[in-house]
Every structure is written in structure tokens, then in C-alpha cells.
């Protein structure tokens, strides 16, 4: 909206709206003169000065009025070896769900430490299943693994979150988020009290994770985060988080295990964990598409000890507005893709104040144009009067304009006009800064 209003003020046809659209959205009381009505030098000079002064303010004000504009997913399996087949199936199940709800592969980071599909023990080569009926092949032909095998390390995971990578890192391995990005972070594997193992070789601690999220917040790398973890004593992993706008949930409390749901006798191992299984059951049955109105609160309320066999935990206190506001977030705000984005403030008072400032500024600009026209008209009248008195020249000669000394009258007039224009631009800049701070 900000860029469209700037185009209205300058009557500049650089944007893609039609003339009818511009005329409808422009207030009738503040209609500006058209290009052919203005002297060329006044028009061009005014536009250049106003565009250079106003555009930075609009660039600041515009994004500050937006909600989140993109959804990303970071899906991490930390377990290696065939008997941890279920952990890889956990991640691939979530991967399939977020893709079904519209998040593209370009906005999903998938970390798999082992390739169960190609393991020689796999009775069904090239496939990974999360259910004994083997109805859905989670591996399939349309999977993009970003970090594979020994690339799945604690260091690479933290570098991914904080964007501490070299220029040689391809875009497919980077989390290219900003302060308008919602991020789903899902992790699964073997863990304990405030730690999660990576491939039985190293561990990431609760404080490591908390500090990584804090760096992300300081670097404006997220708008909101939903952190989910399925491991033994999972809830201890989010106990140290201290950054704002994070909703966290885990599969089990301190000293509790996270259990598998069922095994496939032909495969020979468990194929999915209980916590992830019942999350998927809710997502598949209740969230059919991105138009779903199911909330995060609805998802968390579906957790029961009878189903999961452990006490799933939830943490709301880091979220702005607390539990009430966090529970109202739609499931698709994290698991789905953003379809329609409005870069407008939802606060009526702020929006009204912004429009009032724009109207006031447009009136000032209209007055400047009017005075410029009057000055040009006066000069033309003076030239015509001189011609009538017989001061005609036999041959046309080039008229050289020289600077005129300022009198008290025109000095104060120019002073007032200049001060008014500067005050308007300063007010707009201040409003943009205020809106950015509020939002």
C-alpha cells in the first residue's frame, strides 16, 4: 500500500496499476495536477526531490506493517544405523506433510544421517514406510535431502540456524529466512536430560539450542518458531529457551522415555514413534489443506498419556501474548505455506494516522505545484505586456535567465514553502520509524 500511495502523490506511472485504479484510490480533495499542466522543469525537479526523500521512509514503513510472509521447515533426524529406522521415518512423515500443505522444497531443510532406503537389510529396497500396511512410500521419487550422512553434525545444524556459513555454501543448504518467516523446527533421535545425540558421536545441549535461537532472534532471522522434538526426556531440551516468539512442545518429561508405536515384521524394526504418529494422525485427518482453521491449541489438546504413553509437554511463556495468543495460531501458520499476504496494518488507528499524514503531505505538494503555475503565468503575462508596448525585437535572441535578488516578500514565501516540505518529510520519516518500533 505504501508504494501505491507514493505513486499517487507523485502521479508517477512506474507501478503496474491501471489509471482507473489510481484515480479510484486517490482522494478527490487532494487530486494533483497532471503532467501536461505543469512546467517541465518544476515537475521533474519536484519528483526527483520528493522521491529521494520519501522512498526510504516508505521502505521502512512498508515491511513493518506486515505479518509473516513465508514458512520454512527444518527437519532433523539425528540417528544412524538400521535399528533407528523409525527416526528417519518420523522425519520423512513430517516432510511429506509440510509438502502436502504447500511448503516447497526450496524452503525445507532436510537432514538425514543415514539412507535406510538403500540399506542392504531393507526388504523393500528404495523405500521407507511409517506404517505396517506400507500404503505410502515416504522416500518415493520426489525427495530432496539437503544434509546427508556425516554432514549431519551439531556444528552444521547450528551454522544452518544462525547462517554462519561461507559464501561457497549453496542456497539449498541455507536457511534464507528473515524477520517475516515462520519456522517449524522438528527434531528426533536419542536423547536424555538436556541433550540430544547426533549419530552417537556428539551431543547438542539445551543451552546450545537456546543460544542458537537467540542468535537467530538478534539477527532478525524469524518471526515465530514452532519447536517440536521427539526423543526420550524431550521436554528438557526446550527448558532453557529464552528468546521471544517461540512455541515449544516435546514428547516426554524428565526421566520418561519416548516410545515407538508399532513394528513391521517384514522390515524387522519399529517404523514410527508414538508422539510423531499421533501428530500425523491429527494433521492427516483434521488439516486437509491450507484453508483449515485448526489451531495449534487443537493439536496440543489431542495429546493424551493413553495414546503417547508419556507426558507430552508444551511451553507458551516465550510467546507474545502467552498461552492464549499462542494457542490461537493456526496449524498452517507453521505446517502450511503462505498463500495470501497483505502488507497492511491490521490496527485501524495506526492505518488511519498513516493515511492522514499522507493526505496532509499531498496537500502541501499540490500547493507547491499551484504556486509554480502561478509564477510561470505571471512571467508569461509580463512578456506579453512588453510586446504590446512596442518593445519588439527584429530578430529573436536567446534569453538568458539570471538570478534575481530576493525581496522580503518572495524570500519569506520561499522560506515557508521549503520549511513546510521539510516538515512533511520529517514527519513521514518519524512515523515510519515509530511504526517499525511498534510492530
Short mmCIF file of C-alpha atoms in Angstrom, two decimals:
data_model
loop_
_atom_site.label_atom_id
_atom_site.label_comp_id
_atom_site.label_asym_id
_atom_site.label_seq_id
_atom_site.Cartn_x
_atom_site.Cartn_y
_atom_site.Cartn_z
CA UNK A 1 0.00 0.00 0.00
CA UNK A 2 2.83 2.37 0.83
CA UNK A 3 4.36 2.09 -2.62
CA UNK A 4 0.99 2.67 -4.32
CA UNK A 5 0.35 5.82 -2.26
CA UNK A 6 3.80 7.13 -3.15
CA UNK A 7 2.89 6.69 -6.80
CA UNK A 8 -0.31 8.64 -6.24
CA UNK A 9 1.48 11.54 -4.61
CA UNK A 10 3.97 11.90 -7.41
CA UNK A 11 1.47 10.93 -10.14
CA UNK A 12 4.28 8.66 -11.35
CA UNK A 13 3.27 5.78 -13.68
CA UNK A 14 6.12 3.47 -12.61
CA UNK A 15 3.90 0.92 -10.91
CA UNK A 16 1.64 -1.57 -12.63
CA UNK A 17 -1.78 -0.30 -11.62
CA UNK A 18 -4.22 0.98 -14.23
CA UNK A 19 -5.20 4.63 -14.46
CA UNK A 20 -8.70 3.78 -13.25
CA UNK A 21 -7.34 2.08 -10.15
CA UNK A 22 -5.11 5.04 -9.31
CA UNK A 23 -7.96 7.53 -9.70
CA UNK A 24 -10.31 5.50 -7.52
CA UNK A 25 -7.83 5.17 -4.67
CA UNK A 26 -6.75 8.85 -4.78
CA UNK A 27 -8.80 11.19 -2.52
CA UNK A 28 -10.79 13.63 -4.66
CA UNK A 29 -9.95 16.57 -2.41
CA UNK A 30 -6.24 16.06 -2.95
CA UNK A 31 -6.10 15.42 -6.70
CA UNK A 32 -2.82 16.62 -8.13
CA UNK A 33 -2.24 18.43 -11.47
CA UNK A 34 -1.44 16.17 -14.42
CA UNK A 35 1.95 16.17 -16.17
CA UNK A 36 0.86 18.31 -19.12
CA UNK A 37 -0.47 21.02 -16.74
CA UNK A 38 2.92 21.65 -15.12
CA UNK A 39 6.10 23.31 -16.35
CA UNK A 40 8.59 20.56 -17.22
CA UNK A 41 11.39 21.88 -15.03
CA UNK A 42 9.15 22.23 -11.96
CA UNK A 43 7.61 18.76 -12.46
CA UNK A 44 10.90 16.90 -12.86
CA UNK A 45 12.65 18.76 -10.03
CA UNK A 46 9.77 18.21 -7.61
CA UNK A 47 9.53 14.49 -8.40
CA UNK A 48 13.24 13.89 -8.07
CA UNK A 49 13.45 15.64 -4.71
CA UNK A 50 10.32 14.03 -3.29
CA UNK A 51 11.21 10.54 -4.48
CA UNK A 52 14.68 10.73 -2.94
CA UNK A 53 13.25 11.91 0.38
CA UNK A 54 10.12 9.79 0.64
CA UNK A 55 11.19 6.41 -0.74
CA UNK A 56 13.50 5.45 2.18
CA UNK A 57 10.68 6.21 4.62
CA UNK A 58 8.27 4.00 2.68
CA UNK A 59 10.78 1.18 2.57
CA UNK A 60 10.98 1.34 6.35
CA UNK A 61 7.27 1.72 6.95
CA UNK A 62 6.05 -0.92 4.48
CA UNK A 63 7.59 -4.14 5.91
CA UNK A 64 6.84 -3.10 9.50
CA UNK A 65 3.14 -3.37 8.74
CA UNK A 66 3.30 -6.98 7.51
CA UNK A 67 2.63 -10.28 9.19
CA UNK A 68 4.75 -13.31 8.37
CA UNK A 69 5.32 -13.70 4.66
CA UNK A 70 6.98 -17.12 4.36
CA UNK A 71 7.00 -20.52 6.04
CA UNK A 72 10.10 -22.68 6.43
CA UNK A 73 10.75 -26.12 7.92
CA UNK A 74 13.95 -27.53 9.41
CA UNK A 75 13.53 -31.32 9.80
CA UNK A 76 16.34 -33.15 11.54
CA UNK A 77 16.94 -36.84 12.17
CA UNK A 78 19.97 -37.35 14.40
CA UNK A 79 20.14 -41.18 14.49
CA UNK A 80 22.25 -43.51 12.42
CA UNK A 81 22.07 -47.31 11.94
CA UNK A 82 19.32 -49.65 10.78
CA UNK A 83 17.65 -50.20 14.17
CA UNK A 84 16.84 -46.47 14.25
CA UNK A 85 14.70 -46.82 11.11
CA UNK A 86 11.73 -45.23 12.94
CA UNK A 87 13.57 -41.94 13.49
CA UNK A 88 14.17 -41.48 9.79
CA UNK A 89 10.53 -42.43 9.14
CA UNK A 90 9.47 -39.79 11.70
CA UNK A 91 11.24 -37.03 9.79
CA UNK A 92 10.10 -38.18 6.35
CA UNK A 93 6.50 -38.31 7.60
CA UNK A 94 6.65 -34.66 8.69
CA UNK A 95 8.45 -33.82 5.44
CA UNK A 96 5.62 -35.36 3.40
CA UNK A 97 3.01 -33.45 5.44
CA UNK A 98 4.53 -29.98 5.07
CA UNK A 99 4.97 -30.56 1.34
CA UNK A 100 1.34 -31.66 1.10
CA UNK A 101 0.34 -28.38 2.76
CA UNK A 102 2.30 -26.33 0.28
CA UNK A 103 5.79 -25.62 1.64
CA UNK A 104 8.17 -26.06 -1.32
CA UNK A 105 11.45 -27.96 -1.15
CA UNK A 106 13.28 -24.66 -1.55
CA UNK A 107 12.00 -23.72 1.92
CA UNK A 108 12.58 -27.10 3.61
CA UNK A 109 15.91 -28.17 5.09
CA UNK A 110 16.02 -31.97 5.40
CA UNK A 111 18.84 -33.58 7.39
CA UNK A 112 19.18 -37.40 7.18
CA UNK A 113 22.26 -39.09 8.71
CA UNK A 114 21.57 -42.49 7.13
CA UNK A 115 19.95 -43.79 3.96
CA UNK A 116 17.59 -46.50 5.18
CA UNK A 117 16.10 -46.86 1.70
CA UNK A 118 19.41 -48.21 0.35
CA UNK A 119 20.40 -50.22 3.41
CA UNK A 120 21.16 -53.87 2.47
CA UNK A 121 18.86 -55.01 5.31
CA UNK A 122 15.87 -53.29 3.74
CA UNK A 123 13.47 -55.95 2.41
CA UNK A 124 11.89 -53.29 0.22
CA UNK A 125 14.84 -51.50 -1.42
CA UNK A 126 14.45 -47.84 -2.25
CA UNK A 127 11.51 -47.33 0.12
CA UNK A 128 10.79 -46.07 3.63
CA UNK A 129 7.45 -46.71 5.34
CA UNK A 130 5.93 -45.41 8.56
CA UNK A 131 3.05 -47.89 8.71
CA UNK A 132 2.92 -51.66 8.63
CA UNK A 133 0.40 -51.65 5.78
CA UNK A 134 3.04 -49.91 3.63
CA UNK A 135 0.39 -47.79 1.90
CA UNK A 136 2.65 -44.74 1.42
CA UNK A 137 6.30 -44.79 0.40
CA UNK A 138 7.82 -41.83 2.25
CA UNK A 139 11.01 -41.91 0.21
CA UNK A 140 9.47 -42.03 -3.24
CA UNK A 141 10.77 -40.19 -6.29
CA UNK A 142 10.27 -36.64 -5.04
CA UNK A 143 12.58 -36.14 -2.09
CA UNK A 144 15.37 -33.58 -1.70
CA UNK A 145 17.89 -34.30 1.06
CA UNK A 146 19.96 -31.23 1.92
CA UNK A 147 22.34 -32.69 4.53
CA UNK A 148 23.12 -36.39 4.25
CA UNK A 149 25.28 -38.85 6.17
CA UNK A 150 28.20 -37.34 8.04
CA UNK A 151 27.10 -33.81 7.05
CA UNK A 152 24.51 -34.09 9.84
CA UNK A 153 26.53 -32.67 12.73
CA UNK A 154 25.93 -30.31 15.62
CA UNK A 155 28.20 -27.73 14.02
CA UNK A 156 26.36 -27.79 10.70
CA UNK A 157 22.99 -27.62 12.44
CA UNK A 158 23.95 -24.52 14.46
CA UNK A 159 25.61 -22.90 11.43
CA UNK A 160 22.41 -23.54 9.49
CA UNK A 161 20.21 -21.83 12.10
CA UNK A 162 22.50 -18.84 12.60
CA UNK A 163 23.58 -18.54 8.95
CA UNK A 164 27.25 -18.75 9.89
CA UNK A 165 28.33 -20.34 6.63
CA UNK A 166 30.79 -19.46 3.91
CA UNK A 167 29.96 -17.94 0.55
CA UNK A 168 30.60 -21.30 -1.08
CA UNK A 169 27.56 -22.82 0.67
CA UNK A 170 24.80 -23.44 -1.93
CA UNK A 171 21.40 -21.85 -1.39
CA UNK A 172 19.80 -25.29 -0.99
CA UNK A 173 21.77 -25.78 2.24
CA UNK A 174 20.98 -22.40 3.74
CA UNK A 175 18.08 -21.22 5.86
CA UNK A 176 17.32 -17.99 3.99
CA UNK A 177 14.77 -16.62 6.44
CA UNK A 178 14.11 -13.11 7.71
CA UNK A 179 12.05 -11.38 10.40
CA UNK A 180 8.84 -12.25 8.49
CA UNK A 181 9.49 -16.00 8.36
CA UNK A 182 7.71 -18.61 10.47
CA UNK A 183 9.86 -21.69 11.05
CA UNK A 184 8.92 -25.24 12.04
CA UNK A 185 11.91 -26.93 13.70
CA UNK A 186 11.35 -30.67 14.16
CA UNK A 187 13.99 -32.96 15.68
CA UNK A 188 14.02 -36.66 16.52
CA UNK A 189 16.59 -39.16 17.76
CA UNK A 190 18.04 -40.43 21.03
CA UNK A 191 18.37 -38.02 23.93
CA UNK A 192 18.44 -37.54 27.66
CA UNK A 193 18.31 -34.81 30.28
CA UNK A 194 19.01 -31.59 28.33
CA UNK A 195 20.88 -33.22 25.45
CA UNK A 196 20.23 -34.84 22.07
CA UNK A 197 22.74 -37.20 20.47
CA UNK A 198 23.92 -36.73 16.89
CA UNK A 199 24.82 -40.10 15.32
CA UNK A 200 26.12 -41.49 18.62
CA UNK A 201 29.22 -39.33 18.09
CA UNK A 202 28.35 -35.97 19.67
CA UNK A 203 25.60 -34.14 21.51
CA UNK A 204 23.78 -30.84 21.36
CA UNK A 205 22.74 -29.42 24.73
CA UNK A 206 19.68 -27.43 25.73
CA UNK A 207 21.82 -24.30 26.21
CA UNK A 208 23.38 -24.76 22.76
CA UNK A 209 19.93 -24.81 21.21
CA UNK A 210 18.76 -21.84 23.29
CA UNK A 211 21.76 -19.73 22.31
CA UNK A 212 21.31 -20.61 18.62
CA UNK A 213 17.69 -19.43 18.73
CA UNK A 214 18.78 -16.24 20.49
CA UNK A 215 21.29 -15.53 17.72
CA UNK A 216 18.51 -16.04 15.21
CA UNK A 217 16.33 -13.52 17.04
CA UNK A 218 19.10 -10.94 17.30
CA UNK A 219 19.86 -11.32 13.59
CA UNK A 220 16.15 -11.00 12.72
CA UNK A 221 16.00 -14.46 11.19
CA UNK A 222 12.49 -15.44 12.31
CA UNK A 223 9.08 -14.10 13.10
CA UNK A 224 7.77 -17.10 15.08
CA UNK A 225 9.13 -20.60 15.72
CA UNK A 226 7.31 -23.84 16.49
CA UNK A 227 9.87 -26.21 18.03
CA UNK A 228 8.92 -29.91 18.20
CA UNK A 229 11.13 -32.72 19.47
CA UNK A 230 10.50 -36.47 19.74
CA UNK A 231 13.08 -38.19 21.93
CA UNK A 232 13.49 -39.53 25.46
CA UNK A 233 13.18 -36.74 28.06
CA UNK A 234 12.38 -34.40 25.16
CA UNK A 235 10.82 -31.61 27.22
CA UNK A 236 14.18 -30.86 28.89
CA UNK A 237 15.58 -29.74 25.53
CA UNK A 238 13.39 -26.64 25.41
CA UNK A 239 13.64 -25.84 29.11
CA UNK A 240 16.50 -23.35 28.56
CA UNK A 241 14.99 -21.39 25.68
CA UNK A 242 14.74 -17.67 26.42
CA UNK A 243 14.13 -15.97 23.06
CA UNK A 244 10.70 -14.48 22.25
CA UNK A 245 8.00 -15.74 19.87
CA UNK A 246 8.73 -19.45 20.33
CA UNK A 247 6.16 -22.20 20.94
CA UNK A 248 7.80 -25.45 22.10
CA UNK A 249 6.49 -28.97 22.53
CA UNK A 250 8.09 -32.34 23.25
CA UNK A 251 7.15 -35.98 23.60
CA UNK A 252 8.21 -36.77 27.17
CA UNK A 253 9.11 -35.30 30.53
CA UNK A 254 12.28 -35.67 32.57
CA UNK A 255 13.05 -39.36 33.26
CA UNK A 256 10.44 -40.51 30.73
CA UNK A 257 11.13 -42.46 27.56
CA UNK A 258 9.67 -41.84 24.14
CA UNK A 259 8.12 -45.00 22.79
CA UNK A 260 7.70 -46.47 19.33
CA UNK A 261 4.18 -47.06 18.05
CA UNK A 262 4.42 -50.35 16.14
CA UNK A 263 6.78 -52.51 14.11
CA UNK A 264 6.67 -54.04 10.65
CA UNK A 265 7.54 -57.73 10.85
CA UNK A 266 8.81 -57.82 7.28
CA UNK A 267 11.10 -54.87 7.83
CA UNK A 268 12.05 -56.21 11.23
CA UNK A 269 12.10 -52.98 13.27
CA UNK A 270 9.74 -50.31 14.63
CA UNK A 271 8.67 -47.93 11.88
CA UNK A 272 7.43 -44.83 13.77
CA UNK A 273 7.33 -43.29 17.27
CA UNK A 274 4.07 -42.73 19.13
CA UNK A 275 4.34 -38.96 19.56
CA UNK A 276 5.02 -38.38 15.87
CA UNK A 277 2.39 -40.94 14.86
CA UNK A 278 -0.41 -39.10 16.69
CA UNK A 279 0.76 -35.72 15.44
CA UNK A 280 0.50 -37.10 11.91
CA UNK A 281 -2.89 -38.63 12.64
CA UNK A 282 -4.22 -35.20 13.60
CA UNK A 283 -2.59 -33.47 10.64
CA UNK A 284 -3.85 -36.02 8.11
CA UNK A 285 -7.41 -36.18 9.45
CA UNK A 286 -8.03 -32.60 10.63
CA UNK A 287 -5.82 -30.43 8.39
CA UNK A 288 -6.81 -31.38 4.85
CA UNK A 289 -5.46 -28.26 3.17
CA UNK A 290 -4.23 -24.72 3.83
CA UNK A 291 -7.79 -23.45 4.36
CA UNK A 292 -8.05 -25.43 7.62
CA UNK A 293 -8.92 -23.39 10.73
CA UNK A 294 -7.47 -25.90 13.19
CA UNK A 295 -5.22 -24.20 15.70
CA UNK A 296 -2.04 -25.11 17.50
CA UNK A 297 -4.16 -25.40 20.65
CA UNK A 298 -6.34 -28.03 18.97
CA UNK A 299 -3.24 -30.02 18.05
CA UNK A 300 -1.80 -29.89 21.56
CA UNK A 301 -5.14 -30.81 23.13
CA UNK A 302 -5.09 -34.03 21.12
CA UNK A 303 -2.09 -35.29 23.13
CA UNK A 304 -3.03 -37.80 25.85
CA UNK A 305 -0.98 -40.14 28.00
CA UNK A 306 -3.10 -43.07 26.87
CA UNK A 307 -2.01 -42.55 23.27
CA UNK A 308 1.58 -41.39 23.66
CA UNK A 309 2.46 -43.36 26.84
CA UNK A 310 4.40 -40.37 28.14
CA UNK A 311 3.54 -36.83 29.19
CA UNK A 312 3.91 -34.59 26.17
CA UNK A 313 4.84 -31.06 27.16
CA UNK A 314 4.10 -27.59 25.83
CA UNK A 315 5.72 -24.24 26.54
CA UNK A 316 3.89 -20.99 25.81
CA UNK A 317 5.55 -18.41 28.08
CA UNK A 318 8.03 -17.17 25.44
CA UNK A 319 5.26 -16.26 23.04
CA UNK A 320 3.97 -12.71 22.88
CA UNK A 321 0.52 -12.79 24.46
CA UNK A 322 1.20 -16.02 26.31
CA UNK A 323 -0.78 -19.25 26.06
CA UNK A 324 -3.99 -17.63 24.85
CA UNK A 325 -2.35 -15.97 21.85
CA UNK A 326 -0.11 -18.96 21.06
CA UNK A 327 -3.00 -21.43 21.08
CA UNK A 328 -4.88 -19.30 18.55
CA UNK A 329 -2.16 -19.69 15.93
CA UNK A 330 -3.31 -21.82 13.01
CA UNK A 331 -1.56 -25.12 12.41
CA UNK A 332 -0.96 -23.96 8.84
CA UNK A 333 0.97 -20.96 10.17
CA UNK A 334 3.82 -23.44 10.65
CA UNK A 335 2.98 -26.60 8.70
CA UNK A 336 1.50 -24.89 5.63
CA UNK A 337 2.58 -22.38 3.05
CA UNK A 338 1.57 -18.72 2.99
CA UNK A 339 -0.91 -18.22 0.13
CA UNK A 340 -2.19 -14.66 0.54
CA UNK A 341 -0.18 -11.90 2.15
CA UNK A 342 -1.43 -8.39 2.91
CA UNK A 343 1.23 -5.79 3.58
CA UNK A 344 -1.21 -3.64 5.57
CA UNK A 345 -1.55 -2.89 9.25
CA UNK A 346 -4.45 -4.57 10.99
CA UNK A 347 -4.55 -1.77 13.53
CA UNK A 348 -7.17 0.71 12.40
CA UNK A 349 -5.82 3.64 14.37
CA UNK A 350 -2.28 3.27 13.06
CA UNK A 351 -3.51 2.92 9.48
CA UNK A 352 -5.79 5.98 9.82
CA UNK A 353 -2.94 8.07 11.21
CA UNK A 354 -0.71 7.00 8.34
CA UNK A 355 -3.33 7.98 5.75
CA UNK A 356 -3.88 11.34 7.43
CA UNK A 357 -0.17 12.10 7.18
CA UNK A 358 -0.22 11.15 3.51
CA UNK A 359 -3.22 13.41 2.80
CA UNK A 360 -1.56 16.30 4.60
CA UNK A 361 1.64 15.81 2.63
CA UNK A 362 -0.24 15.56 -0.67
CA UNK A 363 -1.93 18.90 0.03
CA UNK A 364 1.45 20.52 0.59
CA UNK A 365 2.71 19.14 -2.71
CA UNK A 366 -0.43 20.39 -4.51
CA UNK A 367 0.18 23.89 -3.12
CA UNK A 368 3.75 23.82 -4.41
CA UNK A 369 2.53 22.88 -7.87
CA UNK A 370 -0.09 25.65 -7.82
CA UNK A 371 2.44 28.30 -6.85
CA UNK A 372 4.78 27.12 -9.58
CA UNK A 373 1.99 27.51 -12.14
CA UNK A 374 1.14 31.00 -10.88
CA UNK A 375 4.77 32.08 -11.12
CA UNK A 376 5.05 30.81 -14.70
CA UNK A 377 1.75 32.52 -15.64
CA UNK A 378 2.99 35.83 -14.22
CA UNK A 379 6.18 35.60 -16.27
CA UNK A 380 4.19 34.91 -19.45
CA UNK A 381 1.89 37.88 -18.77
CA UNK A 382 4.85 40.17 -18.25
CA UNK A 383 6.36 39.08 -21.56
CA UNK A 384 3.05 39.69 -23.38
CA UNK A 385 2.71 43.17 -21.87
CA UNK A 386 6.19 44.16 -23.01
CA UNK A 387 5.37 43.07 -26.56
CA UNK A 388 2.25 45.27 -26.68
CA UNK A 389 4.20 48.43 -25.73
CA UNK A 390 6.27 48.13 -28.92
CA UNK A 391 9.40 46.63 -27.45
CA UNK A 392 9.57 44.08 -30.17
CA UNK A 393 12.90 42.80 -31.32
CA UNK A 394 13.53 42.42 -35.07
CA UNK A 395 15.40 39.16 -34.54
CA UNK A 396 14.77 36.62 -31.86
CA UNK A 397 17.60 36.38 -29.43
CA UNK A 398 18.40 33.92 -26.71
CA UNK A 399 17.02 34.91 -23.35
CA UNK A 400 19.47 34.32 -20.55
CA UNK A 401 17.97 34.00 -17.13
CA UNK A 402 19.97 35.47 -14.29
CA UNK A 403 19.49 35.14 -10.59
CA UNK A 404 17.08 37.67 -9.11
CA UNK A 405 17.76 39.31 -5.76
CA UNK A 406 15.35 38.19 -3.07
CA UNK A 407 12.94 40.75 -1.68
CA UNK A 408 11.39 40.43 1.74
CA UNK A 409 8.12 39.15 0.25
CA UNK A 410 9.40 36.38 -2.02
CA UNK A 411 12.18 35.46 0.47
CA UNK A 412 9.67 34.66 3.20
CA UNK A 413 7.41 32.88 0.72
CA UNK A 414 10.19 30.53 -0.39
CA UNK A 415 11.28 30.09 3.22
CA UNK A 416 7.79 28.96 4.30
CA UNK A 417 7.38 26.62 1.31
CA UNK A 418 10.75 24.99 1.94
CA UNK A 419 10.11 24.61 5.69
CA UNK A 420 6.69 23.05 5.03
CA UNK A 421 8.13 20.47 2.62
CA UNK A 422 10.92 19.55 5.04
CA UNK A 423 8.50 19.27 7.97
CA UNK A 424 6.27 16.93 5.95
CA UNK A 425 9.16 14.66 5.02
CA UNK A 426 10.47 14.65 8.61
CA UNK A 427 7.02 13.73 9.92
CA UNK A 428 6.78 10.85 7.46
CA UNK A 429 10.23 9.58 8.41
CA UNK A 430 9.37 9.75 12.08
CA UNK A 431 6.09 7.91 11.50
CA UNK A 432 7.89 5.14 9.62
CA UNK A 433 10.37 4.73 12.47
CA UNK A 434 7.55 4.72 15.04
CA UNK A 435 5.57 2.08 13.14
CA UNK A 436 8.64 -0.12 12.77
CA UNK A 437 9.25 0.05 16.52
CA UNK A 438 5.61 -0.67 17.42
CA UNK A 439 5.19 -3.64 15.11
#
